[in-house]
Amino acid sequence: MLRTFPTPYPDELLYSIFARHHIRSGNKSFQQTVEELLGYVPQQLYGLGLPNSLSVLAKNLHPITNLTVEGLVVEHTLFPFYKSFLTPPEAFRLKDLMKKKAGKPIFQVAKIAVIEKDSDKQLLRFCSQCFEEDFQKYGEAYWHRTHQIPGVLVCLEHKKLLNDSLVPLQDGYLDCYAANLENCLVSDVPAICQESTLQQLIAIAKEISWLCSAQFEFKGLQWLRKQYQHHLVAQSFVSFSSSRAFKFHEEKFVDAVLSCYGQDCLSLIKPGLADRLGRYFYRCLFACDVEPVIDRVTHVLLIKFLLNSLKNLLEA
C-alpha cells in the first residue's frame, strides 16, 4: 500500500505527482520509485504524458485517496488530447493500453510521430503566475497538465505566454524533476510576443481546451478528409476541371492561412511550419486518412481556419 502517495493538485500531471512522491519516498533513484508505483520501469517515449500500467498504481493506492484508474487517466494524463481524432474503438484501445502494462508502443496506438533524436528537445512548460500562486497556496509548485498539451502556449487562466522549463519532456522515467525554482526560470522571451499574436495563441488554446473536454464521437479521418474537401470547394480553394480532376489553389490557400493566423503565431505553434505551409497542409488536407500518424495541432489550425471553430465541424 502506497501510504505516502501525494494528493493530486488541480490539473496536476501524473508525472508531477510521481516526482513529488519520489521526494517523499527517500528512494535513491527515480527508476526505483517508478517500479514501486507501476510494478516495472517503462522504456517508452511519451511516458510523461501517456503513462501505462496505471491499474497497478490504482490498486496499490490507499482507499482514502479516492483515486481510480479512470480518474488518473482522464484527469492527470494527456489522454484527453491524444484521444482526439481517434474513433471510439481507437480511443478505447489507447485508454486500455494506459491502464495495462503496455505491449505495443503507446505512440503507435496514439498515432504520434516519433521525435527525431537530433531534433530540439521539447521542454516541460510552466506559467510564472501559476508557479507563484501554487507556492503561496500549497507551499510548492507542480507541473500543470494543461500547460503540457501540444499547441497550448498560453495559460488560459492568466492569459499569458508559458515559459519553457529546463526539464526535457523526452526524458520520461529516466530521472525525477519536480517543478522548482532551479528548473523553472522565468525568461524574457514571452514579453516580446505582440498582442495580436498573443490573442491568436489564446484563441487556439481555447479550441484545444474544448477539444480535450468535449464529448463527441469522432467519425474517422476519411470522414474528416471529405469534410475538408467540401469546405475547400465551398471557399474556392479547390476547383474541378471538366474532367473532374481537382486543382488545389495552394498559393491562395497559404496566403489566406497566413493572413488568418500571422507568421509569428504559426512559427510559435509549429516552428518551421510557415515556410512549408502548402506542401504540409496539402498532406493533412487530402491524405490524413492514409497517414500513419495524426498531427492534431495542424488539424486544429485547419478546422478553425475553415469553419471558425472545431465545434462547428465536430459537433455538427
mmCIF file of C-alpha atoms in Angstrom, residues 50-288:
data_model
loop_
_atom_site.group_PDB
_atom_site.id
_atom_site.type_symbol
_atom_site.label_atom_id
_atom_site.label_comp_id
_atom_site.label_asym_id
_atom_site.label_seq_id
_atom_site.Cartn_x
_atom_site.Cartn_y
_atom_site.Cartn_z
ATOM 1 C CA LEU A 50 0.810 8.870 -21.738
ATOM 2 C CA PRO A 51 1.957 6.532 -18.951
ATOM 3 C CA ASN A 52 0.768 2.950 -18.733
ATOM 4 C CA SER A 53 0.311 0.229 -16.106
ATOM 5 C CA LEU A 54 -1.973 2.605 -14.187
ATOM 6 C CA SER A 55 -4.223 -0.204 -12.955
ATOM 7 C CA VAL A 56 -1.281 -1.413 -10.874
ATOM 8 C CA LEU A 57 -0.847 2.066 -9.422
ATOM 9 C CA ALA A 58 -4.555 2.488 -8.603
ATOM 10 C CA LYS A 59 -4.646 -0.936 -6.941
ATOM 11 C CA ASN A 60 -1.735 -0.011 -4.653
ATOM 12 C CA LEU A 61 -3.171 3.324 -3.535
ATOM 13 C CA HIS A 62 -4.773 3.703 -0.126
ATOM 14 C CA PRO A 63 -8.606 3.727 -0.395
ATOM 15 C CA ILE A 64 -8.709 7.074 1.404
ATOM 16 C CA THR A 65 -7.266 8.758 -1.686
ATOM 17 C CA ASN A 66 -10.433 8.027 -3.704
ATOM 18 C CA LEU A 67 -8.234 7.864 -6.807
ATOM 19 C CA THR A 68 -9.354 5.480 -9.550
ATOM 20 C CA VAL A 69 -7.544 4.333 -12.660
ATOM 21 C CA GLU A 70 -10.186 6.091 -14.786
ATOM 22 C CA GLY A 71 -9.685 9.329 -12.892
ATOM 23 C CA LEU A 72 -5.904 9.108 -13.199
ATOM 24 C CA VAL A 73 -6.105 8.614 -16.979
ATOM 25 C CA VAL A 74 -8.724 11.261 -17.687
ATOM 26 C CA GLU A 75 -7.724 13.946 -15.179
ATOM 27 C CA HIS A 76 -3.929 13.657 -14.867
ATOM 28 C CA THR A 77 -2.544 12.500 -18.239
ATOM 29 C CA LEU A 78 -2.623 13.808 -21.798
ATOM 30 C CA PHE A 79 -5.118 11.142 -22.843
ATOM 31 C CA PRO A 80 -7.929 13.702 -23.377
ATOM 32 C CA PHE A 81 -5.770 15.394 -26.033
ATOM 33 C CA TYR A 82 -4.451 12.277 -27.753
ATOM 34 C CA LYS A 83 -7.867 10.609 -27.915
ATOM 35 C CA SER A 84 -8.944 13.419 -30.226
ATOM 36 C CA PHE A 85 -9.135 12.425 -33.897
ATOM 37 C CA LEU A 86 -9.323 8.773 -32.840
ATOM 38 C CA THR A 87 -12.508 6.797 -33.400
ATOM 39 C CA PRO A 88 -14.227 5.480 -30.241
ATOM 40 C CA PRO A 89 -12.694 1.973 -30.633
ATOM 41 C CA GLU A 90 -9.231 3.505 -31.150
ATOM 42 C CA ALA A 91 -9.629 5.787 -28.115
ATOM 43 C CA PHE A 92 -10.805 2.825 -26.014
ATOM 44 C CA ARG A 93 -7.743 0.843 -27.077
ATOM 45 C CA LEU A 94 -5.421 3.710 -26.114
ATOM 46 C CA LYS A 95 -7.035 4.096 -22.691
ATOM 47 C CA ASP A 96 -6.958 0.343 -22.138
ATOM 48 C CA LEU A 97 -3.256 0.285 -23.019
ATOM 49 C CA MET A 98 -2.586 3.038 -20.478
ATOM 50 C CA LYS A 99 -4.301 1.020 -17.792
ATOM 51 C CA LYS A 100 -2.332 -2.149 -18.537
ATOM 52 C CA LYS A 101 1.332 -2.958 -18.924
ATOM 53 C CA ALA A 102 1.942 -1.851 -22.496
ATOM 54 C CA GLY A 103 2.894 -4.384 -25.126
ATOM 55 C CA LYS A 104 2.693 -2.389 -28.335
ATOM 56 C CA PRO A 105 4.438 1.016 -28.200
ATOM 57 C CA ILE A 106 1.888 3.500 -26.993
ATOM 58 C CA PHE A 107 2.901 6.182 -29.514
ATOM 59 C CA GLN A 108 1.805 3.846 -32.312
ATOM 60 C CA VAL A 109 -1.638 3.347 -30.800
ATOM 61 C CA ALA A 110 -1.981 7.091 -30.199
ATOM 62 C CA LYS A 111 -0.683 7.706 -33.756
ATOM 63 C CA ILE A 112 2.000 10.137 -32.588
ATOM 64 C CA ALA A 113 5.014 10.945 -34.736
ATOM 65 C CA VAL A 114 8.285 9.790 -33.199
ATOM 66 C CA ILE A 115 10.568 12.727 -32.456
ATOM 67 C CA GLU A 116 13.879 12.556 -34.273
ATOM 68 C CA LYS A 117 16.844 12.032 -31.969
ATOM 69 C CA ASP A 118 18.705 15.035 -33.354
ATOM 70 C CA SER A 119 15.750 17.400 -33.088
ATOM 71 C CA ASP A 120 15.479 20.042 -30.399
ATOM 72 C CA LYS A 121 14.186 18.606 -27.162
ATOM 73 C CA GLN A 122 10.718 19.639 -26.060
ATOM 74 C CA LEU A 123 10.613 21.041 -22.553
ATOM 75 C CA LEU A 124 8.008 20.989 -19.836
ATOM 76 C CA ARG A 125 6.288 24.373 -19.636
ATOM 77 C CA PHE A 126 5.033 26.499 -16.769
ATOM 78 C CA CYS A 127 3.137 29.711 -16.147
ATOM 79 C CA SER A 128 5.130 32.079 -13.943
ATOM 80 C CA GLN A 129 1.968 33.376 -12.254
ATOM 81 C CA CYS A 130 0.616 29.869 -11.603
ATOM 82 C CA PHE A 131 4.033 28.972 -10.227
ATOM 83 C CA GLU A 132 3.909 31.816 -7.696
ATOM 84 C CA GLU A 133 0.299 31.164 -6.745
ATOM 85 C CA ASP A 134 0.937 27.442 -6.250
ATOM 86 C CA PHE A 135 3.809 28.231 -3.888
ATOM 87 C CA GLN A 136 1.623 30.610 -1.926
ATOM 88 C CA LYS A 137 -1.299 28.170 -1.720
ATOM 89 C CA TYR A 138 0.446 24.781 -1.400
ATOM 90 C CA GLY A 139 3.995 25.598 -0.366
ATOM 91 C CA GLU A 140 5.346 24.033 -3.569
ATOM 92 C CA ALA A 141 4.920 24.263 -7.326
ATOM 93 C CA TYR A 142 3.901 21.480 -9.689
ATOM 94 C CA TRP A 143 3.634 20.681 -13.394
ATOM 95 C CA HIS A 144 0.205 21.636 -14.715
ATOM 96 C CA ARG A 145 -1.191 19.159 -17.205
ATOM 97 C CA THR A 146 -2.854 21.737 -19.451
ATOM 98 C CA HIS A 147 0.457 23.580 -19.840
ATOM 99 C CA GLN A 148 1.991 20.483 -21.488
ATOM 100 C CA ILE A 149 -0.699 19.951 -24.151
ATOM 101 C CA PRO A 150 0.778 20.318 -27.668
ATOM 102 C CA GLY A 151 -0.293 23.569 -29.306
ATOM 103 C CA VAL A 152 -1.112 25.251 -25.988
ATOM 104 C CA LEU A 153 1.454 28.014 -25.478
ATOM 105 C CA VAL A 154 -0.531 30.219 -23.100
ATOM 106 C CA CYS A 155 -2.026 29.856 -19.651
ATOM 107 C CA LEU A 156 -5.744 30.344 -20.217
ATOM 108 C CA GLU A 157 -6.280 31.311 -16.572
ATOM 109 C CA HIS A 158 -3.836 34.205 -16.661
ATOM 110 C CA LYS A 159 -3.813 34.901 -20.433
ATOM 111 C CA LYS A 160 -0.023 34.958 -20.632
ATOM 112 C CA LEU A 161 2.605 33.002 -22.531
ATOM 113 C CA LEU A 162 4.066 29.926 -20.910
ATOM 114 C CA ASN A 163 7.770 29.654 -20.126
ATOM 115 C CA ASP A 164 9.981 26.714 -21.045
ATOM 116 C CA SER A 165 11.477 24.988 -18.028
ATOM 117 C CA LEU A 166 14.838 23.225 -18.058
ATOM 118 C CA VAL A 167 13.181 19.776 -17.944
ATOM 119 C CA PRO A 168 13.192 17.769 -21.200
ATOM 120 C CA LEU A 169 9.881 16.111 -21.963
ATOM 121 C CA GLN A 170 11.597 13.152 -23.627
ATOM 122 C CA ASP A 171 13.460 12.055 -20.512
ATOM 123 C CA GLY A 172 10.359 10.161 -19.412
ATOM 124 C CA TYR A 173 11.166 7.940 -16.444
ATOM 125 C CA LEU A 174 14.925 8.407 -16.525
ATOM 126 C CA ASP A 175 15.027 10.922 -13.710
ATOM 127 C CA CYS A 176 12.874 12.922 -11.351
ATOM 128 C CA TYR A 177 12.209 16.598 -11.969
ATOM 129 C CA ALA A 178 9.683 18.192 -9.645
ATOM 130 C CA ALA A 179 8.869 21.793 -10.537
ATOM 131 C CA ASN A 180 11.090 24.117 -8.513
ATOM 132 C CA LEU A 181 12.962 27.406 -8.583
ATOM 133 C CA GLU A 182 16.030 25.780 -10.128
ATOM 134 C CA ASN A 183 14.330 24.375 -13.241
ATOM 135 C CA CYS A 184 11.558 26.957 -13.669
ATOM 136 C CA LEU A 185 13.478 30.096 -14.545
ATOM 137 C CA VAL A 186 11.383 32.944 -15.888
ATOM 138 C CA SER A 187 12.785 34.261 -19.178
ATOM 139 C CA ASP A 188 12.133 37.493 -21.032
ATOM 140 C CA VAL A 189 11.179 35.693 -24.254
ATOM 141 C CA PRO A 190 7.394 35.754 -23.669
ATOM 142 C CA ALA A 191 7.486 39.523 -23.278
ATOM 143 C CA ILE A 192 8.380 40.014 -26.952
ATOM 144 C CA CYS A 193 5.139 38.489 -28.216
ATOM 145 C CA GLN A 194 2.891 41.048 -29.897
ATOM 146 C CA GLU A 195 -0.639 41.468 -28.567
ATOM 147 C CA SER A 196 -2.219 40.269 -31.826
ATOM 148 C CA THR A 197 -0.119 37.102 -31.740
ATOM 149 C CA LEU A 198 -0.964 36.536 -28.075
ATOM 150 C CA GLN A 199 -4.684 36.794 -28.838
ATOM 151 C CA GLN A 200 -4.340 34.237 -31.645
ATOM 152 C CA LEU A 201 -2.488 31.861 -29.318
ATOM 153 C CA ILE A 202 -5.219 32.292 -26.703
ATOM 154 C CA ALA A 203 -7.910 31.528 -29.300
ATOM 155 C CA ILE A 204 -6.057 28.385 -30.430
ATOM 156 C CA ALA A 205 -5.533 27.255 -26.824
ATOM 157 C CA LYS A 206 -9.270 27.650 -26.187
ATOM 158 C CA GLU A 207 -10.043 25.463 -29.205
ATOM 159 C CA ILE A 208 -7.661 22.766 -27.965
ATOM 160 C CA SER A 209 -9.114 23.027 -24.463
ATOM 161 C CA TRP A 210 -12.580 22.486 -25.913
ATOM 162 C CA LEU A 211 -11.290 19.532 -27.936
ATOM 163 C CA CYS A 212 -9.954 17.885 -24.769
ATOM 164 C CA SER A 213 -13.170 18.295 -22.798
ATOM 165 C CA ALA A 214 -15.899 17.915 -25.433
ATOM 166 C CA GLN A 215 -17.945 14.740 -25.633
ATOM 167 C CA PHE A 216 -18.392 13.685 -29.258
ATOM 168 C CA GLU A 217 -17.725 10.576 -31.295
ATOM 169 C CA PHE A 218 -15.143 11.225 -33.982
ATOM 170 C CA LYS A 219 -16.296 9.766 -37.282
ATOM 171 C CA GLY A 220 -12.857 8.930 -38.632
ATOM 172 C CA LEU A 221 -10.130 10.502 -40.723
ATOM 173 C CA GLN A 222 -11.752 9.523 -44.015
ATOM 174 C CA TRP A 223 -14.809 11.477 -42.931
ATOM 175 C CA LEU A 224 -12.566 14.404 -41.951
ATOM 176 C CA ARG A 225 -10.875 14.385 -45.371
ATOM 177 C CA LYS A 226 -14.261 14.589 -47.082
ATOM 178 C CA GLN A 227 -15.264 17.491 -44.830
ATOM 179 C CA TYR A 228 -12.072 19.306 -45.765
ATOM 180 C CA GLN A 229 -12.752 18.810 -49.459
ATOM 181 C CA HIS A 230 -16.316 20.088 -49.120
ATOM 182 C CA HIS A 231 -15.285 23.292 -47.351
ATOM 183 C CA LEU A 232 -12.265 23.872 -49.585
ATOM 184 C CA VAL A 233 -14.521 23.759 -52.632
ATOM 185 C CA ALA A 234 -17.118 25.986 -50.952
ATOM 186 C CA GLN A 235 -14.422 28.586 -50.225
ATOM 187 C CA SER A 236 -12.849 28.297 -53.714
ATOM 188 C CA PHE A 237 -9.559 26.826 -52.527
ATOM 189 C CA VAL A 238 -10.276 23.755 -54.688
ATOM 190 C CA SER A 239 -11.817 23.740 -58.140
ATOM 191 C CA PHE A 240 -12.684 20.993 -60.608
ATOM 192 C CA SER A 241 -11.973 20.851 -64.339
ATOM 193 C CA SER A 242 -14.340 19.420 -66.959
ATOM 194 C CA SER A 243 -12.623 16.044 -66.481
ATOM 195 C CA ARG A 244 -13.428 16.222 -62.752
ATOM 196 C CA ALA A 245 -9.758 16.497 -61.876
ATOM 197 C CA PHE A 246 -9.383 18.813 -58.906
ATOM 198 C CA LYS A 247 -6.940 21.672 -58.544
ATOM 199 C CA PHE A 248 -5.771 22.876 -55.148
ATOM 200 C CA HIS A 249 -5.078 26.608 -55.252
ATOM 201 C CA GLU A 250 -2.124 26.320 -52.927
ATOM 202 C CA GLU A 251 -0.840 29.899 -53.091
ATOM 203 C CA LYS A 252 -4.278 31.351 -52.419
ATOM 204 C CA PHE A 253 -4.769 28.949 -49.508
ATOM 205 C CA VAL A 254 -1.380 29.657 -47.944
ATOM 206 C CA ASP A 255 -1.893 33.426 -48.204
ATOM 207 C CA ALA A 256 -5.287 33.096 -46.525
ATOM 208 C CA VAL A 257 -3.917 30.968 -43.675
ATOM 209 C CA LEU A 258 -1.039 33.384 -43.109
ATOM 210 C CA SER A 259 -3.466 36.292 -43.121
ATOM 211 C CA CYS A 260 -5.670 34.487 -40.596
ATOM 212 C CA TYR A 261 -3.018 33.476 -38.074
ATOM 213 C CA GLY A 262 0.075 35.510 -38.873
ATOM 214 C CA GLN A 263 3.534 34.090 -39.431
ATOM 215 C CA ASP A 264 4.671 34.787 -35.863
ATOM 216 C CA CYS A 265 1.801 32.771 -34.409
ATOM 217 C CA LEU A 266 2.358 29.804 -36.730
ATOM 218 C CA SER A 267 6.100 29.840 -36.061
ATOM 219 C CA LEU A 268 5.474 29.671 -32.323
ATOM 220 C CA ILE A 269 2.877 26.909 -32.610
ATOM 221 C CA LYS A 270 4.936 24.774 -35.014
ATOM 222 C CA PRO A 271 8.451 26.080 -35.720
ATOM 223 C CA GLY A 272 9.252 25.966 -39.433
ATOM 224 C CA LEU A 273 5.638 25.362 -40.473
ATOM 225 C CA ALA A 274 5.191 28.795 -42.062
ATOM 226 C CA ASP A 275 7.978 28.000 -44.533
ATOM 227 C CA ARG A 276 6.285 24.831 -45.839
ATOM 228 C CA LEU A 277 2.604 25.540 -45.419
ATOM 229 C CA GLY A 278 1.469 24.493 -48.872
ATOM 230 C CA ARG A 279 3.152 21.082 -49.013
ATOM 231 C CA TYR A 280 2.420 20.243 -45.392
ATOM 232 C CA PHE A 281 -1.212 21.330 -45.393
ATOM 233 C CA TYR A 282 -1.800 19.508 -48.680
ATOM 234 C CA ARG A 283 -0.870 16.241 -46.981
ATOM 235 C CA CYS A 284 -3.042 16.927 -43.943
ATOM 236 C CA LEU A 285 -6.000 18.017 -46.062
ATOM 237 C CA PHE A 286 -6.002 15.315 -48.711
ATOM 238 C CA ALA A 287 -4.151 12.350 -47.197
ATOM 239 C CA CYS A 288 -4.918 12.462 -43.471
#
